[in-house]
Coordinates of C-alpha atoms in Angstrom, one line a residue:
X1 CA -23.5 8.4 -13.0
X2 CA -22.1 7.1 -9.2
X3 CA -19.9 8.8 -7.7
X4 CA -17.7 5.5 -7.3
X5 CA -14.9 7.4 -5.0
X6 CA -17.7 8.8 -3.1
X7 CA -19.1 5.4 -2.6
X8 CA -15.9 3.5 -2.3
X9 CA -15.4 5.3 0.8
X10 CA -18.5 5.2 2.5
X11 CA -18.4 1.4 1.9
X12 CA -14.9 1.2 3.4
X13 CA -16.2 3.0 6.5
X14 CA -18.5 0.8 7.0
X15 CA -16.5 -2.2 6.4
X16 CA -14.0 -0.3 9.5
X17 CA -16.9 -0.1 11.6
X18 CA -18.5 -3.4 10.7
X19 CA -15.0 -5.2 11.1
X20 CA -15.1 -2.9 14.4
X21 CA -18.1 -4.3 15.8
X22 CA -17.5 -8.2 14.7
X23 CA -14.1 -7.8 16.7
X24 CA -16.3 -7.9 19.8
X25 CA -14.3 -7.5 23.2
X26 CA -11.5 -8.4 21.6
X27 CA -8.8 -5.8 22.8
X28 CA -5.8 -6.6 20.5
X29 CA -8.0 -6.4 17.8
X30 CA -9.9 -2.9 18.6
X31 CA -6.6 -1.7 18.9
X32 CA -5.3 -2.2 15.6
X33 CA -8.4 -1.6 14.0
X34 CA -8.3 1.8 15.7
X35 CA -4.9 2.5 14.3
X36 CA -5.7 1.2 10.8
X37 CA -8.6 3.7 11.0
X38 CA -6.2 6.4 11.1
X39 CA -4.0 5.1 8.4
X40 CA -6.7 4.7 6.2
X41 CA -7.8 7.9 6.5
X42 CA -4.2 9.2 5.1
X43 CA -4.1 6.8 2.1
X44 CA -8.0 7.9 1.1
X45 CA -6.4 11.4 0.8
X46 CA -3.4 10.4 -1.0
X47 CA -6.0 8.6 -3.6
X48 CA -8.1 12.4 -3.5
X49 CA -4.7 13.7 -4.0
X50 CA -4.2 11.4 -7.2
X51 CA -8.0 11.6 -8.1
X52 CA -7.3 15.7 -8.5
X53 CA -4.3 15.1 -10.7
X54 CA -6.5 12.9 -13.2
X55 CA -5.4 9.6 -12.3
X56 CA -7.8 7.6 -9.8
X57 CA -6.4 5.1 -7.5
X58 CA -8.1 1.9 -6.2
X59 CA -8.4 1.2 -2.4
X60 CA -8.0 -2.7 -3.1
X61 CA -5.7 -4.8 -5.0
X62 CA -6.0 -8.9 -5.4
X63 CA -2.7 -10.5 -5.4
X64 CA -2.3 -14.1 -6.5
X65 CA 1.0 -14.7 -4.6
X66 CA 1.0 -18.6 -5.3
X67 CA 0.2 -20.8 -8.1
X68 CA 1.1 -24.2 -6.2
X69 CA -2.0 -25.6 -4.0
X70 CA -2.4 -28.6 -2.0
X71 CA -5.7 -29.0 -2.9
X72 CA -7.6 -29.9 -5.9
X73 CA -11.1 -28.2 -5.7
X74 CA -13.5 -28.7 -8.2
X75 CA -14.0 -25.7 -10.3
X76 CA -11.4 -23.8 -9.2
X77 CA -10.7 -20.9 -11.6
X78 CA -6.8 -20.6 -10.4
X79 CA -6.2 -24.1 -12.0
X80 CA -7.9 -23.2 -14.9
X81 CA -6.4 -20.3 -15.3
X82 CA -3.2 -21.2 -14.7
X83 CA -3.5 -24.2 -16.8
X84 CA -4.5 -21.9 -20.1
X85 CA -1.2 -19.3 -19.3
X86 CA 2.1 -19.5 -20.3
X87 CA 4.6 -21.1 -17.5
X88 CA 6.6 -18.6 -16.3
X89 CA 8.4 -18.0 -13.1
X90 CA 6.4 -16.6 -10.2
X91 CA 7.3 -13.1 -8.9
X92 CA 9.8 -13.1 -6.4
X93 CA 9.4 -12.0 -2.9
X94 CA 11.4 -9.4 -3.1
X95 CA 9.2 -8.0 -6.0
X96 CA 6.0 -8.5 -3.7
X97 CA 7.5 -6.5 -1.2
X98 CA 8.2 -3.7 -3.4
X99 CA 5.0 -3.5 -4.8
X100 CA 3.5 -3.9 -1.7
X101 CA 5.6 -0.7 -0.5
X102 CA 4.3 1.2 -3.6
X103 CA 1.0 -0.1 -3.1
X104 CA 0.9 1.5 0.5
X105 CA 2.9 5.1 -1.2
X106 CA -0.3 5.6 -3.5
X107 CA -2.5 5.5 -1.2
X108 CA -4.0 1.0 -1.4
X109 CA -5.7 0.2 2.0
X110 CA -6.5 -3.6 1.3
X111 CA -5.1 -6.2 -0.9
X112 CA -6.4 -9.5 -1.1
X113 CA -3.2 -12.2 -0.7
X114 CA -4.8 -15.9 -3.2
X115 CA -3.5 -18.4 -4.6
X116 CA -3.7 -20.8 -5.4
X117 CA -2.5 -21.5 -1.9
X118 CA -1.0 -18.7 -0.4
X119 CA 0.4 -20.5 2.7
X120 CA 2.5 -21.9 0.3
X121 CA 4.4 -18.4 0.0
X122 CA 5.2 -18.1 3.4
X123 CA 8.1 -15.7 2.3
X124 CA 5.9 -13.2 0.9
X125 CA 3.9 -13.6 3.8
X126 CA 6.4 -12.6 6.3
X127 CA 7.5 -9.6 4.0
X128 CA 3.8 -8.3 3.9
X129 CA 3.5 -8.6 7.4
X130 CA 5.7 -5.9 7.6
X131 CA 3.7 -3.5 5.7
X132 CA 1.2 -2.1 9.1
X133 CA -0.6 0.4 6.7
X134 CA -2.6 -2.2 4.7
X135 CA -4.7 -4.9 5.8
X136 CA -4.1 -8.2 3.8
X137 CA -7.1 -10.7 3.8
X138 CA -5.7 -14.2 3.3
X139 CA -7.7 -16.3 1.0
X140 CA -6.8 -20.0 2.2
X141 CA -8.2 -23.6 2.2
X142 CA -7.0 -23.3 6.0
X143 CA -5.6 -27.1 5.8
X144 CA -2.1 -25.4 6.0
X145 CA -2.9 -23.5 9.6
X146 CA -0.9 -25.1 12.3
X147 CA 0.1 -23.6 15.9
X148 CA 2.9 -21.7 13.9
X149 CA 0.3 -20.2 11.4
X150 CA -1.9 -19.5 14.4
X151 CA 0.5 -17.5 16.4
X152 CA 2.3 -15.9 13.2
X153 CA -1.6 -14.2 12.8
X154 CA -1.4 -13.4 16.1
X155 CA 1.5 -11.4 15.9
X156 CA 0.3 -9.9 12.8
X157 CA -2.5 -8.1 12.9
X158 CA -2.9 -6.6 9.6
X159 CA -3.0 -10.0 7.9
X160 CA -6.4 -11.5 8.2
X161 CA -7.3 -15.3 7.1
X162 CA -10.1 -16.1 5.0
X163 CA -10.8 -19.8 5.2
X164 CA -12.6 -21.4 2.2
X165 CA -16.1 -23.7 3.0
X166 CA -18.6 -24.5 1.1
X167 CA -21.2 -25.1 3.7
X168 CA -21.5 -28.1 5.9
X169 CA -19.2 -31.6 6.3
X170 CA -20.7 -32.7 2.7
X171 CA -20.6 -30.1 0.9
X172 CA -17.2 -28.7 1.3
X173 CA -15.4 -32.0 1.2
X174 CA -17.1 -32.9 -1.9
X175 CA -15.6 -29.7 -2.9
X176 CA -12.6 -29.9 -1.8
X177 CA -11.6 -33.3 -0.8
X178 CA -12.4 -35.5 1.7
X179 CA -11.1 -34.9 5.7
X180 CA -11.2 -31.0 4.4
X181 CA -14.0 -30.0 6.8
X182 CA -12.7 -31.4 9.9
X183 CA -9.3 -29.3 9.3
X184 CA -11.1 -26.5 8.7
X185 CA -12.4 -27.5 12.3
X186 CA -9.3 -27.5 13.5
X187 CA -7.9 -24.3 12.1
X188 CA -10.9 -22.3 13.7
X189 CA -10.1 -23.9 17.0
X190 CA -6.2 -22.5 16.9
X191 CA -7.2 -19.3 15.4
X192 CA -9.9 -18.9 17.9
X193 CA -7.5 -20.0 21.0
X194 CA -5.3 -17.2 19.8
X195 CA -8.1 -14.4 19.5
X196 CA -7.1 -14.3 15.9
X197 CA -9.8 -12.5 14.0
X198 CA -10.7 -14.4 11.0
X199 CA -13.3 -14.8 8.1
X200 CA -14.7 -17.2 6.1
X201 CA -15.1 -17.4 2.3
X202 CA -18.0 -19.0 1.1
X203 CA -18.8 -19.9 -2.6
X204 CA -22.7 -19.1 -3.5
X205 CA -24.1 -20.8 -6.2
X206 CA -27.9 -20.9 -7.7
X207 CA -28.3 -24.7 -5.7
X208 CA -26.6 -23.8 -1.6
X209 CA -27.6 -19.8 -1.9
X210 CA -30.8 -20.5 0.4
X211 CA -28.4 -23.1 2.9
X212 CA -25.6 -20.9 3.2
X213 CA -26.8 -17.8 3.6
X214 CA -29.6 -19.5 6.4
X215 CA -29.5 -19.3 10.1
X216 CA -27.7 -22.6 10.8
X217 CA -25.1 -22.4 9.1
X218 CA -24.6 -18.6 9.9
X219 CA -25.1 -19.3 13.4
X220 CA -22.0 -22.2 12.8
X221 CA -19.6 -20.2 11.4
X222 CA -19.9 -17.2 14.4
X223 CA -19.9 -19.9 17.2
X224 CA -16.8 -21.0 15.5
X225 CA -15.5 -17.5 15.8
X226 CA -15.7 -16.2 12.3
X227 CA -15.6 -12.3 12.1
X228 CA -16.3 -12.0 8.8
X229 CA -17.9 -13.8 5.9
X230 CA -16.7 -13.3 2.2
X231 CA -19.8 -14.4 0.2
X232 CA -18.6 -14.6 -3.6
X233 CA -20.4 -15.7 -6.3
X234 CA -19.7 -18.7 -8.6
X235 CA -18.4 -18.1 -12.1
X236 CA -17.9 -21.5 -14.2
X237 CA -14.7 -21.2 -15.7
X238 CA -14.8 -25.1 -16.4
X239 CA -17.5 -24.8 -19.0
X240 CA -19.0 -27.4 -17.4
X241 CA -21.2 -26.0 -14.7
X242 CA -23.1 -22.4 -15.8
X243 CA -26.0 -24.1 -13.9
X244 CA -24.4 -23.2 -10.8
X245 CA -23.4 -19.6 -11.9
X246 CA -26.1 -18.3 -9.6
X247 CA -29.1 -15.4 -11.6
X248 CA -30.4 -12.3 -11.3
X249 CA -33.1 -14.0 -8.7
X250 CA -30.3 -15.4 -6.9
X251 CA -28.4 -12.5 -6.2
X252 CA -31.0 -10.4 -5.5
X253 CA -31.8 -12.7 -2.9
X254 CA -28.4 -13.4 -1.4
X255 CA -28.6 -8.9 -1.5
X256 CA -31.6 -9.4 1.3
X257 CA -30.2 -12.4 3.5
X258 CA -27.2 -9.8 3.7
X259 CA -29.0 -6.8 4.8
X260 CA -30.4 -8.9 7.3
X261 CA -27.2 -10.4 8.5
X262 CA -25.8 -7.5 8.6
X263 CA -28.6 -5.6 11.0
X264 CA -29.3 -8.7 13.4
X265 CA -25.5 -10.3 13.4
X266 CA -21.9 -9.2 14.8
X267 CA -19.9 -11.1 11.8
X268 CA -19.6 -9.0 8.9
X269 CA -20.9 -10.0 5.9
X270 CA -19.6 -9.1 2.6
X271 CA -20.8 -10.1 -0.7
X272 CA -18.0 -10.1 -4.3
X273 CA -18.6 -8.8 -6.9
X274 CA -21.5 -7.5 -4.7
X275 CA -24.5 -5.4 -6.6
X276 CA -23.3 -4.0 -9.4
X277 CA -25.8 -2.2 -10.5
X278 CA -26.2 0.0 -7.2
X279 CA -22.1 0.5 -7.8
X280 CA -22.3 1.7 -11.6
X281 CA -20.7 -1.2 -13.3
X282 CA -18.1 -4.2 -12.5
X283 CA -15.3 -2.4 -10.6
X284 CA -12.2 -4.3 -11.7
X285 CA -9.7 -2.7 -14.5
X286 CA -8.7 -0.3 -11.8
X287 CA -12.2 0.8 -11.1
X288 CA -12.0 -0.3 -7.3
X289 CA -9.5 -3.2 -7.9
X290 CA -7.2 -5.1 -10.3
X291 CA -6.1 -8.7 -10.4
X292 CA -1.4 -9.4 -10.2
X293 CA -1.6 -13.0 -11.3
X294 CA 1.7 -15.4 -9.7
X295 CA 3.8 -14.4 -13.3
X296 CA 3.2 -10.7 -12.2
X297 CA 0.4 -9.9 -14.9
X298 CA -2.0 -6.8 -14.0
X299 CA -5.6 -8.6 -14.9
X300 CA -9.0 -6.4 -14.3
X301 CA -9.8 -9.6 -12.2
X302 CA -9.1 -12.9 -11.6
X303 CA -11.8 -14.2 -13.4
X304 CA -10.7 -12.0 -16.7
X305 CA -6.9 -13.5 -17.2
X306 CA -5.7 -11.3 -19.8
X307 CA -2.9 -8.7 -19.9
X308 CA -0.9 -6.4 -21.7
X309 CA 1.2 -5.4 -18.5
X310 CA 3.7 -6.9 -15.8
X311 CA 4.5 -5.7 -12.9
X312 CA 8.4 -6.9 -13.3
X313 CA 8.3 -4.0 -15.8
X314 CA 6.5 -1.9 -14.5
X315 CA 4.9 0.4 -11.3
X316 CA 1.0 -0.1 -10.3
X317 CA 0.5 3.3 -11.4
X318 CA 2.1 2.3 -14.8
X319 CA -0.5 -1.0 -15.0
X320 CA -3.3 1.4 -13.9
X321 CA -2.6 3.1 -17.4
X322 CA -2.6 -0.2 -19.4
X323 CA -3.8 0.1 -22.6
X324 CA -6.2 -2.5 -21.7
X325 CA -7.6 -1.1 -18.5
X326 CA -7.8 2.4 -20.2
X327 CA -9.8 0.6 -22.9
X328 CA -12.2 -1.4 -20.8
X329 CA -12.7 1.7 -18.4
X330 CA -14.3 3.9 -21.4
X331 CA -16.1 1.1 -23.1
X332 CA -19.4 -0.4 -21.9
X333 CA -18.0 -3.7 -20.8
X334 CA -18.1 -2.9 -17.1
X335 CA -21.6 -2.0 -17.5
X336 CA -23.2 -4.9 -19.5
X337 CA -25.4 -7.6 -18.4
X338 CA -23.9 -10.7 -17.9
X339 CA -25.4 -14.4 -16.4
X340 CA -23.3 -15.8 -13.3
X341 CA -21.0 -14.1 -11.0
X342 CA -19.1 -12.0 -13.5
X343 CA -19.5 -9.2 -16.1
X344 CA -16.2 -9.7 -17.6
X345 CA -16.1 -13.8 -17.3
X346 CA -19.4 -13.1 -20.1
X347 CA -17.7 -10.7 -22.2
X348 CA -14.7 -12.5 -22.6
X349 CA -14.3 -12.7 -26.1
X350 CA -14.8 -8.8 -25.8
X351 CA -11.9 -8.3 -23.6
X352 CA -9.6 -10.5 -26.1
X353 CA -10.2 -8.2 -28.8
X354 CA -8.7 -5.2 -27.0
X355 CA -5.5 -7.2 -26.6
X356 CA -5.4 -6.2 -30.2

């Protein structure tokens, strides 16, 4: 069986160094990067510290800090999500910050700030700026970036946005409305001005796979100034579209134009859920990440919305002992075969059952 601490920090090392290299010449950037090294080293052995006292800690978190979105995109599992729960008030600020503060105490390097929109939480924003010690990717549709967003990620360093495309003009603003592309444009140009380091997350289904991962558009998103690339699989939570979900064929491909990117380009390229086979299972449940939802429920991911926890109630060490995590870490689950994107998003009928 993997040795998935061993492996989660060989594969954050190399996202340091790979992060390193896409930063370029960029001073400000090398900078931090060189201090987050150091950091990170001292939370991985808070985590060894845990992992010694029986209770393993995972380097990410994803945080859905927003349920409100200006955008409508098609598929979007947030909506859907969000649609399905019960309406409740979204955490607080205050209660972000917190658990950000714990988050940094036991050892969390990264955690992914979504949405919905998560420009639309510019108070939480603000107060995870604050937290140096972990590096916040910031999923966004990028419509929202002005010249204040541009130099408030200046000043920031530790919080790095993640602008959503789905491939060229066409594609994304059939996606995600029309005029989308050309703000998207226009973020990159005031990021760039301000020698912001930012990413790109890109949606791969079984139809764009071949396009988006192909040396045009690659080559657009790095003379645009993207440092990194997010590429994350399709899951259809409509029920309308498991012919996009993308198959084994698919992501083994997607595996090679990776590699490749990776040896013969400077961006960074990252693929989610990535191969989970070569990691031992799905890592979510606490395995290498768990999903906070806006209400404050601890989900294994964002594509598996069901809880027994919140975090109003409770510490992250606390949801990392769920009943429901527990359960799903000692069953099979994480380990089954599963069509499109997600192993949990295929089992979920399994997953309901524990709520039991």
């Amino acid at each position: 069986m993997i040795d998935i601490t061993r492996h989660m920090k060989a594969s954050i090392g190399e996202l340091i160094s790979g992060a390193a290299k896409a930063a370029g010449r960029n001073p400000r950037e090398l900078l931090f990067l060189a201090r987050f090294g150091k950091t990170h080293k001292k939370a991985s052995g808070i985590r060894d510290e845990y992992e010694a006292g029986g209770m393993h800690v995972p380097p990410f978190l994803i945080a859905s800090v927003a349920r409100d979105c200006n955008l409508r995109c098609a598929g979007c599992y947030a909506a859907v999500n969000q649609a399905c729960a019960p309406k409740a008030g979204q955490l607080p600020a205050e209660r972000w910050d917190a658990i950000f503060k714990e988050a940094a105490k036991i050892g969390v390097s990264f955690i992914l700030l979504a949405g919905g929109e998560p420009l639309m939480r510019p108070d939480v924003l603000r107060l995870a700026a604050g937290h140096e010690d972990i590096v916040f990717p910031v999923f966004t549709n990028g419509t929202l970036i002005d010249g204040d967003w541009a130099r408030f990620f200046c000043r920031h360093r530790n919080l790095v946005p993640v602008l959503s495309i789905e491939g060229d003009r066409e594609a994304t603003d059939a996606r995600r409305g029309e005029g989308v592309f050309d703000k998207l444009l226009a973020a990159m140009v005031r990021l760039r001005k301000k020698r912001v380091f930012f990413g790109a997350s890109v949606t791969v289904t079984a139809k764009n796979v071949a396009e988006v991962t192909g040396a045009p558009f690659v080559s657009f998103l790095e003379e645009n100034g993207c440092g990194l690339a997010f590429y994350v699989e399709y899951v259809p939570v409509d029920g309308k579209s498991e012919d996009l979900a993308p198959t084994d064929a698919d992501r083994e491909y997607l595996e090679g134009r990776l590699e490749k990117l990776r040896e013969k380009r400077r961006m960074l390229a990252i693929a989610f859920p990535g191969d989970e086979k070569l990691l031992g299972g799905c890592l979510a449940a606490g395995r290498g990440f768990f999903h906070i939802n806006p209400n404050g429920d601890a989900e294994p991911c964002p594509f598996s919305p069901y809880s027994d926890t919140n975090l109003r109630d409770c510490t992250l060490l606390e949801a990392l002992q769920s009943p429901l995590f527990r359960k799903l870490r000692s069953s099979e689950i994480l380990n089954a075969q599963h069509d499109g994107g997600c192993v949990l998003f295929g089992q979920a009928d399994a997953v309901e059952r524990m709520l039991v």
